[in-house]
């Protein structure tokens, strides 16, 4: 698993953001690879056992399949692949359910990962 974005990829991501094309990030193998050893998204889902962490904090159980950037991708592209925020030690990437994710992005749902992103066993290689 890649725990931190490389300088080259960060540069590329910043350019995608400038071009309004940051959604492409969600197809990068270091994010999307279904193998938790290689894809950060799968690693977060596995770490959280596919359980929504926001519901969990409220004492409820919901299955979660979306990995949310607590500090939004556009604002902190340097934390795009960081499970923990190195400044605070808090979680930067968390598993959430659809309802909690909509709450987390009242401004624009399209700005975050497509909820239809595949978590299938399909391989990219
Ligand atoms: Zn939830
Ligand atoms: Zn999100």
mmCIF file of C-alpha atoms and ligand atoms in Angstrom:
data_model
loop_
_atom_site.group_PDB
_atom_site.id
_atom_site.type_symbol
_atom_site.label_atom_id
_atom_site.label_comp_id
_atom_site.label_asym_id
_atom_site.label_seq_id
_atom_site.Cartn_x
_atom_site.Cartn_y
_atom_site.Cartn_z
ATOM 1 C CA UNK A 1 0.000 0.000 0.000
ATOM 2 C CA UNK A 2 1.161 3.490 -0.809
ATOM 3 C CA UNK A 3 0.706 5.534 2.337
ATOM 4 C CA UNK A 4 1.778 8.856 0.954
ATOM 5 C CA UNK A 5 1.491 10.439 -2.453
ATOM 6 C CA UNK A 6 4.761 10.706 -4.342
ATOM 7 C CA UNK A 7 5.996 14.155 -5.411
ATOM 8 C CA UNK A 8 5.445 13.290 -9.079
ATOM 9 C CA UNK A 9 1.897 12.118 -8.483
ATOM 10 C CA UNK A 10 1.145 15.119 -6.290
ATOM 11 C CA UNK A 11 2.261 17.378 -9.085
ATOM 12 C CA UNK A 12 0.020 15.494 -11.493
ATOM 13 C CA UNK A 13 -2.920 15.639 -9.068
ATOM 14 C CA UNK A 14 -2.519 19.396 -8.592
ATOM 15 C CA UNK A 15 -2.693 19.823 -12.338
ATOM 16 C CA UNK A 16 -5.828 17.670 -12.523
ATOM 17 C CA UNK A 17 -7.422 19.804 -9.797
ATOM 18 C CA UNK A 18 -6.529 22.985 -11.674
ATOM 19 C CA UNK A 19 -8.141 21.507 -14.753
ATOM 20 C CA UNK A 20 -11.246 20.458 -12.784
ATOM 21 C CA UNK A 21 -10.483 16.830 -13.545
ATOM 22 C CA UNK A 22 -9.603 15.557 -10.094
ATOM 23 C CA UNK A 23 -12.223 12.800 -10.436
ATOM 24 C CA UNK A 24 -9.602 10.960 -12.442
ATOM 25 C CA UNK A 25 -7.678 10.425 -9.239
ATOM 26 C CA UNK A 26 -10.248 7.824 -8.217
ATOM 27 C CA UNK A 27 -9.061 5.596 -11.034
ATOM 28 C CA UNK A 28 -5.392 5.692 -10.142
ATOM 29 C CA UNK A 29 -4.255 2.209 -9.176
ATOM 30 C CA UNK A 30 -2.620 3.405 -5.946
ATOM 31 C CA UNK A 31 -6.103 4.542 -4.893
ATOM 32 C CA UNK A 32 -8.388 2.075 -6.641
ATOM 33 C CA UNK A 33 -6.510 -1.208 -6.723
ATOM 34 C CA UNK A 34 -8.830 -3.693 -5.001
ATOM 35 C CA UNK A 35 -5.872 -5.369 -3.339
ATOM 36 C CA UNK A 36 -5.462 -3.721 0.100
ATOM 37 C CA UNK A 37 -1.741 -4.301 -0.178
ATOM 38 C CA UNK A 38 -1.686 -1.949 -3.146
ATOM 39 C CA UNK A 39 -4.750 0.287 -3.181
ATOM 40 C CA UNK A 40 -5.283 2.798 -0.397
ATOM 41 C CA UNK A 41 -9.072 2.719 -0.777
ATOM 42 C CA UNK A 42 -9.235 -1.047 -0.276
ATOM 43 C CA UNK A 43 -6.813 -0.767 2.651
ATOM 44 C CA UNK A 44 -9.094 1.730 4.419
ATOM 45 C CA UNK A 45 -12.206 -0.375 3.834
ATOM 46 C CA UNK A 46 -10.414 -3.389 5.218
ATOM 47 C CA UNK A 47 -9.080 -1.472 8.223
ATOM 48 C CA UNK A 48 -12.623 -0.315 9.016
ATOM 49 C CA UNK A 49 -14.202 -3.663 8.229
ATOM 50 C CA UNK A 50 -16.555 -1.954 5.750
ATOM 51 C CA UNK A 51 -18.185 -0.153 8.670
ATOM 52 C CA UNK A 52 -19.182 3.506 8.482
ATOM 53 C CA UNK A 53 -16.989 5.273 11.023
ATOM 54 C CA UNK A 54 -19.337 8.235 11.424
ATOM 55 C CA UNK A 55 -22.300 5.974 12.248
ATOM 56 C CA UNK A 56 -20.031 3.976 14.520
ATOM 57 C CA UNK A 57 -19.128 7.139 16.467
ATOM 58 C CA UNK A 58 -22.889 7.702 16.900
ATOM 59 C CA UNK A 59 -23.395 4.180 18.218
ATOM 60 C CA UNK A 60 -24.992 2.840 15.062
ATOM 61 C CA UNK A 61 -23.898 0.237 12.591
ATOM 62 C CA UNK A 62 -23.975 0.927 8.861
ATOM 63 C CA UNK A 63 -22.089 -0.820 6.159
ATOM 64 C CA UNK A 64 -19.743 1.600 4.448
ATOM 65 C CA UNK A 65 -18.320 1.297 0.972
ATOM 66 C CA UNK A 66 -17.142 4.854 0.371
ATOM 67 C CA UNK A 67 -13.747 6.132 1.445
ATOM 68 C CA UNK A 68 -13.987 9.802 2.302
ATOM 69 C CA UNK A 69 -11.187 12.378 2.391
ATOM 70 C CA UNK A 70 -11.777 14.239 5.679
ATOM 71 C CA UNK A 71 -9.690 17.109 4.357
ATOM 72 C CA UNK A 72 -11.105 17.310 0.898
ATOM 73 C CA UNK A 73 -9.037 16.237 -2.038
ATOM 74 C CA UNK A 74 -9.141 19.635 -3.692
ATOM 75 C CA UNK A 75 -7.895 21.391 -0.573
ATOM 76 C CA UNK A 76 -5.259 18.903 0.527
ATOM 77 C CA UNK A 77 -4.090 16.891 -2.466
ATOM 78 C CA UNK A 78 -0.944 16.139 -0.496
ATOM 79 C CA UNK A 79 -3.124 13.969 1.796
ATOM 80 C CA UNK A 80 -4.783 12.146 -1.095
ATOM 81 C CA UNK A 81 -3.327 8.784 -0.084
ATOM 82 C CA UNK A 82 -2.717 9.380 3.624
ATOM 83 C CA UNK A 83 -4.844 7.241 5.919
ATOM 84 C CA UNK A 84 -3.738 9.400 8.851
ATOM 85 C CA UNK A 85 -3.183 13.126 8.819
ATOM 86 C CA UNK A 86 0.511 13.489 9.671
ATOM 87 C CA UNK A 87 -0.120 16.835 11.397
ATOM 88 C CA UNK A 88 -2.803 15.687 13.812
ATOM 89 C CA UNK A 89 -2.514 11.899 13.856
ATOM 90 C CA UNK A 90 -6.270 11.800 13.182
ATOM 91 C CA UNK A 91 -7.815 9.755 10.435
ATOM 92 C CA UNK A 92 -7.707 11.480 7.066
ATOM 93 C CA UNK A 93 -9.319 8.656 5.120
ATOM 94 C CA UNK A 94 -12.401 7.025 6.618
ATOM 95 C CA UNK A 95 -14.980 4.514 5.539
ATOM 96 C CA UNK A 96 -18.441 6.054 5.399
ATOM 97 C CA UNK A 97 -21.941 5.069 4.299
ATOM 98 C CA UNK A 98 -23.771 6.904 1.559
ATOM 99 C CA UNK A 99 -25.931 8.963 3.939
ATOM 100 C CA UNK A 100 -22.963 10.150 5.985
ATOM 101 C CA UNK A 101 -21.033 10.912 2.848
ATOM 102 C CA UNK A 102 -23.807 13.139 1.562
ATOM 103 C CA UNK A 103 -23.750 14.962 4.889
ATOM 104 C CA UNK A 104 -20.000 15.415 4.546
ATOM 105 C CA UNK A 105 -20.353 17.010 1.113
ATOM 106 C CA UNK A 106 -23.350 19.295 1.181
ATOM 107 C CA UNK A 107 -21.768 21.546 -1.427
ATOM 108 C CA UNK A 108 -21.174 19.151 -4.262
ATOM 109 C CA UNK A 109 -21.433 15.398 -4.320
ATOM 110 C CA UNK A 110 -19.594 15.154 -7.561
ATOM 111 C CA UNK A 111 -16.501 16.485 -5.904
ATOM 112 C CA UNK A 112 -15.840 13.230 -4.166
ATOM 113 C CA UNK A 113 -15.444 9.647 -5.080
ATOM 114 C CA UNK A 114 -18.212 8.213 -7.186
ATOM 115 C CA UNK A 115 -20.221 5.967 -4.883
ATOM 116 C CA UNK A 116 -20.497 3.553 -7.780
ATOM 117 C CA UNK A 117 -16.731 3.046 -7.773
ATOM 118 C CA UNK A 118 -16.137 -0.661 -8.108
ATOM 119 C CA UNK A 119 -15.121 -2.681 -5.099
ATOM 120 C CA UNK A 120 -15.253 -5.804 -7.159
ATOM 121 C CA UNK A 121 -12.523 -8.366 -7.395
ATOM 122 C CA UNK A 122 -11.609 -7.131 -10.862
ATOM 123 C CA UNK A 123 -7.928 -6.610 -11.297
ATOM 124 C CA UNK A 124 -6.342 -3.686 -13.040
ATOM 125 C CA UNK A 125 -3.346 -5.554 -14.299
HETATM 126 ZN ZN1 LIG B 1 -22.832 6.468 8.212
HETATM 127 ZN ZN1 LIG B 2 -15.909 12.455 0.506
#
